mmCIF file of C-alpha atoms in Angstrom:
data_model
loop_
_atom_site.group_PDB
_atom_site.id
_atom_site.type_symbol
_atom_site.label_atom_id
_atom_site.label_comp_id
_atom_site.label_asym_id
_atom_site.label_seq_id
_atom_site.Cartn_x
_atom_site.Cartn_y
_atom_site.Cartn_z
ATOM 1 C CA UNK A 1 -215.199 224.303 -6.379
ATOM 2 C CA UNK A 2 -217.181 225.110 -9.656
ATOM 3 C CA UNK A 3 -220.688 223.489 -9.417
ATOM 4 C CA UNK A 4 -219.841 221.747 -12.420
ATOM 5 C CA UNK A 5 -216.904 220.305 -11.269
ATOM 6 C CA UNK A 6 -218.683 218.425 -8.312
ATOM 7 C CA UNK A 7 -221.191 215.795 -8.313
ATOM 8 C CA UNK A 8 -222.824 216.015 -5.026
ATOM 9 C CA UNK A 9 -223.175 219.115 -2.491
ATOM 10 C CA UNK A 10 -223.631 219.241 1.589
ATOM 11 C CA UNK A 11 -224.715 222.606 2.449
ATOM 12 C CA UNK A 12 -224.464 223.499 5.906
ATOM 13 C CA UNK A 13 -226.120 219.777 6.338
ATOM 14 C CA UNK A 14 -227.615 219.104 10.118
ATOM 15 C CA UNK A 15 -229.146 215.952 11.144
ATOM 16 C CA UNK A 16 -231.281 215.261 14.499
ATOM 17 C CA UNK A 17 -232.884 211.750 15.354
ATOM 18 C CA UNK A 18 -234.918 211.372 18.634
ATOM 19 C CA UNK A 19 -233.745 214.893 20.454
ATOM 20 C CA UNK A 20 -229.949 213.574 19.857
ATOM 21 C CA UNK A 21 -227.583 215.399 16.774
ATOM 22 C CA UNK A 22 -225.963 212.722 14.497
ATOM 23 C CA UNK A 23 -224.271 215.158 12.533
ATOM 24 C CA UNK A 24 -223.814 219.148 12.596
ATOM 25 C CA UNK A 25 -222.469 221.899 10.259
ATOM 26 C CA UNK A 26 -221.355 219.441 7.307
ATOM 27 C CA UNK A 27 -219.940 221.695 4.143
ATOM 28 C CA UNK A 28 -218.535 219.762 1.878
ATOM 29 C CA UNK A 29 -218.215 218.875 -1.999
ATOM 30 C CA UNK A 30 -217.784 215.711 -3.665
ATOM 31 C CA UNK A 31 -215.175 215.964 -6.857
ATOM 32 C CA UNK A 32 -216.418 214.714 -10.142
ATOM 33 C CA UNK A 33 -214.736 211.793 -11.200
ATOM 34 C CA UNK A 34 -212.241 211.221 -8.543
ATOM 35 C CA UNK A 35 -212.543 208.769 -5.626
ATOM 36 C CA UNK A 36 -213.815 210.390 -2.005
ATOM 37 C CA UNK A 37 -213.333 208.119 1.169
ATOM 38 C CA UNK A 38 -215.267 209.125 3.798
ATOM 39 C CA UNK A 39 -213.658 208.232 6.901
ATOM 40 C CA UNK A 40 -213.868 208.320 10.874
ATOM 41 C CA UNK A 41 -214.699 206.235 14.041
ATOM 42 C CA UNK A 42 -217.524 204.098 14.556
ATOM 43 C CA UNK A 43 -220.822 205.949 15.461
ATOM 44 C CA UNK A 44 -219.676 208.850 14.279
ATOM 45 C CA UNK A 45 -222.183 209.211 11.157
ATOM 46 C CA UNK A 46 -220.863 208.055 8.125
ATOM 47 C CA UNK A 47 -223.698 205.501 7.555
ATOM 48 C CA UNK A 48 -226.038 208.574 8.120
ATOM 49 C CA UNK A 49 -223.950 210.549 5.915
ATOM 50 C CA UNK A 50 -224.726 207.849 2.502
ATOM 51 C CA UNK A 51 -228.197 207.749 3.636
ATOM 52 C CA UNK A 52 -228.546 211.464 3.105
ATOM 53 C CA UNK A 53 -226.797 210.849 -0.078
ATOM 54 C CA UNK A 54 -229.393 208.486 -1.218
ATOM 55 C CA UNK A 55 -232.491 210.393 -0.379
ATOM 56 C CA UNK A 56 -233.367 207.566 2.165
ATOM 57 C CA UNK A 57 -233.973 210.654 4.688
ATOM 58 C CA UNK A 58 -233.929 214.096 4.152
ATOM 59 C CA UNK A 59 -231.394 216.355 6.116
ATOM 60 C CA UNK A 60 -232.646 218.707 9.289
ATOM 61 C CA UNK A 61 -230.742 221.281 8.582
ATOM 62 C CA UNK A 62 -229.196 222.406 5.419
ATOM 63 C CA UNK A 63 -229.255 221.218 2.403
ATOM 64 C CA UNK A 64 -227.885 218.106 0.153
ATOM 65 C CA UNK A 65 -227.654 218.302 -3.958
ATOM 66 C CA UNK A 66 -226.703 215.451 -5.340
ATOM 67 C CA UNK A 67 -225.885 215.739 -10.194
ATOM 68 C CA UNK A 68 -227.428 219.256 -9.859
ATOM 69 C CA UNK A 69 -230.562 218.123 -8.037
ATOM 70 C CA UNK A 70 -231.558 219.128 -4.238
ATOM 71 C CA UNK A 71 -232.880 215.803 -3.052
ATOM 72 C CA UNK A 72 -235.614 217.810 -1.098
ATOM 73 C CA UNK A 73 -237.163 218.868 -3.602
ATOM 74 C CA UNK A 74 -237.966 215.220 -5.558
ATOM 75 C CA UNK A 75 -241.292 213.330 -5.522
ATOM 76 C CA UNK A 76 -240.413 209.814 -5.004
ATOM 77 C CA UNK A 77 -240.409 209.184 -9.065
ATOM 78 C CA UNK A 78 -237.498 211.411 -9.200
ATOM 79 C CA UNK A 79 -235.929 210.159 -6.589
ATOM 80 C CA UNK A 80 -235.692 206.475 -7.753
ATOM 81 C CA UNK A 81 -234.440 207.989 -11.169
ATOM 82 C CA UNK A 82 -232.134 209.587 -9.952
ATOM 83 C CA UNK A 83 -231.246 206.703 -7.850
ATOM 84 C CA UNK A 84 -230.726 204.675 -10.892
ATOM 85 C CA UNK A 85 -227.591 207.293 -11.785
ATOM 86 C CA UNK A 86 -226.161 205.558 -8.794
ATOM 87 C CA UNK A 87 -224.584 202.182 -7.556
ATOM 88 C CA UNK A 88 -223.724 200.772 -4.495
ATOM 89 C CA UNK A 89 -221.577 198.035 -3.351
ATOM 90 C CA UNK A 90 -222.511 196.272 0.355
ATOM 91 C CA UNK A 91 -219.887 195.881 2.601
ATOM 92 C CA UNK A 92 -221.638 192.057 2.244
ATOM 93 C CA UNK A 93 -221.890 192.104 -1.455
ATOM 94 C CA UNK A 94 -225.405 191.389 -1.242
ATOM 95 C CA UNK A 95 -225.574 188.776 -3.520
ATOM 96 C CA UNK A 96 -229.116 186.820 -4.054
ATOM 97 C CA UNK A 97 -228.018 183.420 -2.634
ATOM 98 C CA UNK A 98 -230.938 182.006 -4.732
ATOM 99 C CA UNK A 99 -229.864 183.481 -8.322
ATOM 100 C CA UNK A 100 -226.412 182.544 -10.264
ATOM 101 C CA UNK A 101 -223.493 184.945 -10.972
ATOM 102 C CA UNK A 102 -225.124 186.017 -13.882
ATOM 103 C CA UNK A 103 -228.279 186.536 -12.596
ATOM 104 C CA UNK A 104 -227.253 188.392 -10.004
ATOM 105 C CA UNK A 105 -225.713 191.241 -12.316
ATOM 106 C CA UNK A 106 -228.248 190.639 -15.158
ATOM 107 C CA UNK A 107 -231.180 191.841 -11.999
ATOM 108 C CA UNK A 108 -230.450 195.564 -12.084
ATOM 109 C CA UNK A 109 -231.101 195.581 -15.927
ATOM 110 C CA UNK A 110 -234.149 193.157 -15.924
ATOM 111 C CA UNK A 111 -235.452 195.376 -13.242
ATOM 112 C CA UNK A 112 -234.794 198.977 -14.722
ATOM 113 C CA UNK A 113 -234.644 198.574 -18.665
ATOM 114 C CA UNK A 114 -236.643 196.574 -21.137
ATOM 115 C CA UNK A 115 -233.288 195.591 -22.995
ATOM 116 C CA UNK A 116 -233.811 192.581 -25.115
ATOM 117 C CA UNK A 117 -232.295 189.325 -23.740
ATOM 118 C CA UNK A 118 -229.272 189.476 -26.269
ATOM 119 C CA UNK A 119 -227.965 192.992 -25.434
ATOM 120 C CA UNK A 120 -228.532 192.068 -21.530
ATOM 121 C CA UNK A 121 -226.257 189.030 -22.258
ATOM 122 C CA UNK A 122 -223.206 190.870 -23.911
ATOM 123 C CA UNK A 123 -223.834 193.879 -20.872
ATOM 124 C CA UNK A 124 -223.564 191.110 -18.414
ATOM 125 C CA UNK A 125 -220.760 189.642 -19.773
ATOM 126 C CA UNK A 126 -218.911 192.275 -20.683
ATOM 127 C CA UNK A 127 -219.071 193.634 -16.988
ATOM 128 C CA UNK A 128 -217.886 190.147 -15.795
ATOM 129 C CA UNK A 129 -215.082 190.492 -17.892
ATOM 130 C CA UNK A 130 -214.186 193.623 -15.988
ATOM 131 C CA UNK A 131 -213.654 192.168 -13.059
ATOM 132 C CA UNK A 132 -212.389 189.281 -14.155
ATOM 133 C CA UNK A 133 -215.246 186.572 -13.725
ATOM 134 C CA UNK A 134 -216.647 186.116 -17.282
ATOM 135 C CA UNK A 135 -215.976 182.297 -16.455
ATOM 136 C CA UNK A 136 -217.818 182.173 -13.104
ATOM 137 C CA UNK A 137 -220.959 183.144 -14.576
ATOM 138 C CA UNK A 138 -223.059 180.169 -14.089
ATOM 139 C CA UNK A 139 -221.702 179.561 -10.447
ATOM 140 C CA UNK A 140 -223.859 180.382 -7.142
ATOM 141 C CA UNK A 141 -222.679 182.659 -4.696
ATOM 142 C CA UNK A 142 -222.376 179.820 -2.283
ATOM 143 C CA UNK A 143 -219.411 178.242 -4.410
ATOM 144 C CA UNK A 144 -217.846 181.841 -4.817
ATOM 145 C CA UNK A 145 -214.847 182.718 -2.177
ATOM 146 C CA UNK A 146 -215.334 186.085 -0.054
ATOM 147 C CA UNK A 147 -212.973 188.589 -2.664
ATOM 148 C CA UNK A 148 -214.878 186.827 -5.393
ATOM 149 C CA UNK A 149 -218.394 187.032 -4.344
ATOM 150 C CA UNK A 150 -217.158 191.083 -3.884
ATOM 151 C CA UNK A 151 -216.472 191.302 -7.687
ATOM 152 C CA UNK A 152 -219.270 189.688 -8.608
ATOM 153 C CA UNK A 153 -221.514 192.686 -6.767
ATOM 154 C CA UNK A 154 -218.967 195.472 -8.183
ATOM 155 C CA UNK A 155 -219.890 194.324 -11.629
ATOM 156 C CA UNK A 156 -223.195 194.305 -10.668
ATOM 157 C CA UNK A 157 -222.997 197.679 -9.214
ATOM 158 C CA UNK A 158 -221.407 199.179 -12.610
ATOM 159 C CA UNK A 159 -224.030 197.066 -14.450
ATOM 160 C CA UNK A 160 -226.145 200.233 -15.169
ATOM 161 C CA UNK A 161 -223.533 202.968 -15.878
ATOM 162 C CA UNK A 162 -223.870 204.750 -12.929
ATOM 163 C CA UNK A 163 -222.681 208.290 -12.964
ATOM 164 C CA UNK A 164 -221.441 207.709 -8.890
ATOM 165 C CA UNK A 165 -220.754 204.729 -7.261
ATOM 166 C CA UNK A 166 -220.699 204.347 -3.302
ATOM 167 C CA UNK A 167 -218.484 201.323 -1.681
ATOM 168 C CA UNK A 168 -219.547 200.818 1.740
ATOM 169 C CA UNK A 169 -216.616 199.165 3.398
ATOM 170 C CA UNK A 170 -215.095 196.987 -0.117
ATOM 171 C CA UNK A 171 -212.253 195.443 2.473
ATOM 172 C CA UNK A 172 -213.784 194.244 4.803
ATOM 173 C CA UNK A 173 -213.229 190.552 5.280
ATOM 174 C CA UNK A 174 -210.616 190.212 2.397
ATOM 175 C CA UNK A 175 -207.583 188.485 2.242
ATOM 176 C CA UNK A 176 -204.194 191.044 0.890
ATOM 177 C CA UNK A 177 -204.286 189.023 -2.433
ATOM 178 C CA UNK A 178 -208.427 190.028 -2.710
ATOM 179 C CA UNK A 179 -208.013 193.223 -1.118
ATOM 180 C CA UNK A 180 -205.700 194.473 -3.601
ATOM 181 C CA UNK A 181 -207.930 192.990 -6.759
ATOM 182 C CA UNK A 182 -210.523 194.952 -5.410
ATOM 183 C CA UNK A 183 -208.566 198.210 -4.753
ATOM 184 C CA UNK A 184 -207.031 197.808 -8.114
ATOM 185 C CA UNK A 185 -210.966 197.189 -10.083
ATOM 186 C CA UNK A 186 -211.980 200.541 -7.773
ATOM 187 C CA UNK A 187 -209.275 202.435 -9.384
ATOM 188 C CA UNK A 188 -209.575 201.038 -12.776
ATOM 189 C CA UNK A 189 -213.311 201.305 -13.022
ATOM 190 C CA UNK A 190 -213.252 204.656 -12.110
ATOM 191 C CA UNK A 191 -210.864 205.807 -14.675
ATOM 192 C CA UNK A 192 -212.265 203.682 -17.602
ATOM 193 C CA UNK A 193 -215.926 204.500 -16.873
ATOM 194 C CA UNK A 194 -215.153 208.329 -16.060
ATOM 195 C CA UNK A 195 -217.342 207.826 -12.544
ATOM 196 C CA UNK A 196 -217.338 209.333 -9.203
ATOM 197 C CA UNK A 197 -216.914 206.909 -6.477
ATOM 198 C CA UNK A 198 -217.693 207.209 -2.770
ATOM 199 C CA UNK A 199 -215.402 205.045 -0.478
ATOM 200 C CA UNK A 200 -216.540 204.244 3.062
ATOM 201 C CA UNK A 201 -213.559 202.742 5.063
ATOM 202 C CA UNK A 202 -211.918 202.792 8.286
ATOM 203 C CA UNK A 203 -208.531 201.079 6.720
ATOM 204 C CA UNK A 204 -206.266 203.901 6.498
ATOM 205 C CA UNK A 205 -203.065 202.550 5.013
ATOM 206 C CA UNK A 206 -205.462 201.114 1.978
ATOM 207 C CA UNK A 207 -207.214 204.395 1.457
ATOM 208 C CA UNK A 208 -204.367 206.401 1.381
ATOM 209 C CA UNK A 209 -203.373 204.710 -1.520
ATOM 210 C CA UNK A 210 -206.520 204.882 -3.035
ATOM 211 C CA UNK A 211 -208.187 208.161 -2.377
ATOM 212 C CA UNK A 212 -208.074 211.397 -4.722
ATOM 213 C CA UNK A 213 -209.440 213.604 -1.219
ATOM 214 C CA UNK A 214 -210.083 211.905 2.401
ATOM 215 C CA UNK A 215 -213.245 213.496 4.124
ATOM 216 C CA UNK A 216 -212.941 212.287 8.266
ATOM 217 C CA UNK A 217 -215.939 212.411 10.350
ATOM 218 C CA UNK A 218 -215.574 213.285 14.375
ATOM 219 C CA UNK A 219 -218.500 213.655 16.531
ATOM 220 C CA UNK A 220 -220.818 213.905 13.546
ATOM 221 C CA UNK A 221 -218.714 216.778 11.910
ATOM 222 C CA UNK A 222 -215.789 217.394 9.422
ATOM 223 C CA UNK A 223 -212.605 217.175 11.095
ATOM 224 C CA UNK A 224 -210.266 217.687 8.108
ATOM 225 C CA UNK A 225 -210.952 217.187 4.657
ATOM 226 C CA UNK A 226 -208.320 217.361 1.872
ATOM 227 C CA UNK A 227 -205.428 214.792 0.201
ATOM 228 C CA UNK A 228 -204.068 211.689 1.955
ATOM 229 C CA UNK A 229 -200.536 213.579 2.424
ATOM 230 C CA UNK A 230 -202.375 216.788 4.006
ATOM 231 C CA UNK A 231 -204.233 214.309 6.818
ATOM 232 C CA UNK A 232 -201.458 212.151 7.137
ATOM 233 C CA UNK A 233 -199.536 215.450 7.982
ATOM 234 C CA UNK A 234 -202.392 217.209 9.660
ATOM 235 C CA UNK A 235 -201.340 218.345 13.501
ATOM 236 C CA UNK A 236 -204.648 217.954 14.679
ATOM 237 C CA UNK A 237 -205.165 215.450 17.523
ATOM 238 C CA UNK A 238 -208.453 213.987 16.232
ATOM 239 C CA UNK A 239 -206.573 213.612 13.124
ATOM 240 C CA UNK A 240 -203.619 212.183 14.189
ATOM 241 C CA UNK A 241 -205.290 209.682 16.623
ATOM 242 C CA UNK A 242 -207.260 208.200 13.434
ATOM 243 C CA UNK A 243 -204.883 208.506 10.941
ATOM 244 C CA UNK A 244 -202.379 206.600 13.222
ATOM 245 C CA UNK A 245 -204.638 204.125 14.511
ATOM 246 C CA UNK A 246 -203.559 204.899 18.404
ATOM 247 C CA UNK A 247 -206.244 204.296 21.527
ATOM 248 C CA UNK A 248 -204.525 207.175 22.877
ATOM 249 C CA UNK A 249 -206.239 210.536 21.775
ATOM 250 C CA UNK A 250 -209.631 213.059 22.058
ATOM 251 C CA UNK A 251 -211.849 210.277 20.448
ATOM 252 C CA UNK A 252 -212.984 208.502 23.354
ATOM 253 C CA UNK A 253 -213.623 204.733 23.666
ATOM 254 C CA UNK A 254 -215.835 204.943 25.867
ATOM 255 C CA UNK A 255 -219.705 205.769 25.370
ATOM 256 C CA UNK A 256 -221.038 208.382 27.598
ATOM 257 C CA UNK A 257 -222.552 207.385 30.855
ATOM 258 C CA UNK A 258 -223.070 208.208 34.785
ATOM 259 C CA UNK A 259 -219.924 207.098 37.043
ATOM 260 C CA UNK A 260 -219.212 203.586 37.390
ATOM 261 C CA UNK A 261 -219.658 202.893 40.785
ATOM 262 C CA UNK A 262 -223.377 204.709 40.418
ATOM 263 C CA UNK A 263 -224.257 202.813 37.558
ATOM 264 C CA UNK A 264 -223.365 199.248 38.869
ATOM 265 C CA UNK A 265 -223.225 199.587 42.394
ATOM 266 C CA UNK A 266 -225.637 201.614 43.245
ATOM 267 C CA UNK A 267 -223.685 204.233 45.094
ATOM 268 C CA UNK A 268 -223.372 207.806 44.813
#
């Protein structure tokens, strides 16, 4: 892939917490303008994975660009600007409890621009209308149902412009009829703003419908990476065993430990 055609980079990417390897070998490139889910069993480093994204820590091995920038080589000030090129959307939403719909996507821009009150008014609103909530402005998150408090922090995620936007687990929680207002606004947004987004999810069926390119995580390293129809047709048993949702497979369910009988009765 042409460096021009990808907005973020994982070069040979290692990363080692406490004497124990989270994740190992990564080499992979995120498309411009098409949706990435990054996918794969719990524990296996996908949190770790947007956290190297982000800059919040720096890679042990390897390294990670991210619009043409290598992340290790920004003071903090560059960091949070380039930050501001991004948005995020908590599996939790996130929402100030405190602050009213409007507030709440009005905060990036009082924070980050010095926009005068009228042109922060018709962003706001305008990005409310996106999602379809221009008429819950003035509500508190407390009288917002869970697929509508989730809007509310995608608009206030695409408040800013961002040239990538990471959803960490959108579905969580949702009911079908929310789920697939969200899926739809991921897909929409994406195409009408021209971003990249970055989808964290472990609901298969869903991504598949949404996803440009899967990227599946295994024992903190790629296990396939390519289009929803390659994985879904990939022999691999890793592969399958995710992409089928079956306890039966390599991944184990168990976490590693002595035997049993040693551990709890005291035996050898």
């Amino acid at each position: 892939m042409r460096s021009e055609d990808c907005v973020a980079r994982f070069d040979d990417v290692g990363y080692t917490v406490g004497g124990r390897q989270v994740l190992s070998g990564l080499d992979f490139a995120i498309e411009r303008g098409r949706v990435t889910a990054l996918m794969g069993p719990s524990g296996t480093g996908k949190t770790t994975l947007l956290k190297l994204l982000t800059g919040q820590i720096q890679p042990t091995a390897g390294r990670v660009t991210v619009i043409g920038q290598d992340l290790a080589m920004l003071d903090r000030r560059g960091l949070y600007a380039l930050r501001r090129r991004m948005g995020m959307l908590f599996q939790n939403g996130a929402l100030l409890t405190d602050l009213d719909v409007y507030e709440n996507v009005a905060f990036p821009l009082r924070e980050h621009t010095d926009l005068p009150e009228p042109v922060v008014a018709r962003i706001v609103l305008m990005k409310l209308e996106s999602v379809g909530l221009r008429g819950a402005a003035r509500l508190l998150p407390a009288e917002l149902s869970g697929g509508m408090a989730r809007r509310v922090a995608l608009a206030r995620a695409v408040v800013m412009d961002p040239e990538i936007l990471i959803y960490d687990e959108p579905f969580a929680g949702l009911d079908p009829i929310a789920l697939g207002m969200v899926l739809k606004l991921i897909r929409d947004l994406n195409q009408a703003l021209g971003i990249t987004s970055i989808v964290v999810s472990h609901d298969v069926h869903v991504i598949e419908r949404l996803a440009d390119r899967l990227v599946l995580l295994s024992g903190g390293r790629i296990a396939a990476a390519g289009t929803p129809a390659a994985l879904a047709a990939d022999p691999d048993p890793v592969v399958r065993q995710f992409m089928s949702g079956s306890a039966e497979g390599p991944v184990p369910f168990h976490y590693p430990a002595v035997d049993v009988a040693t551990d709890m009765l005291g035996t050898d």
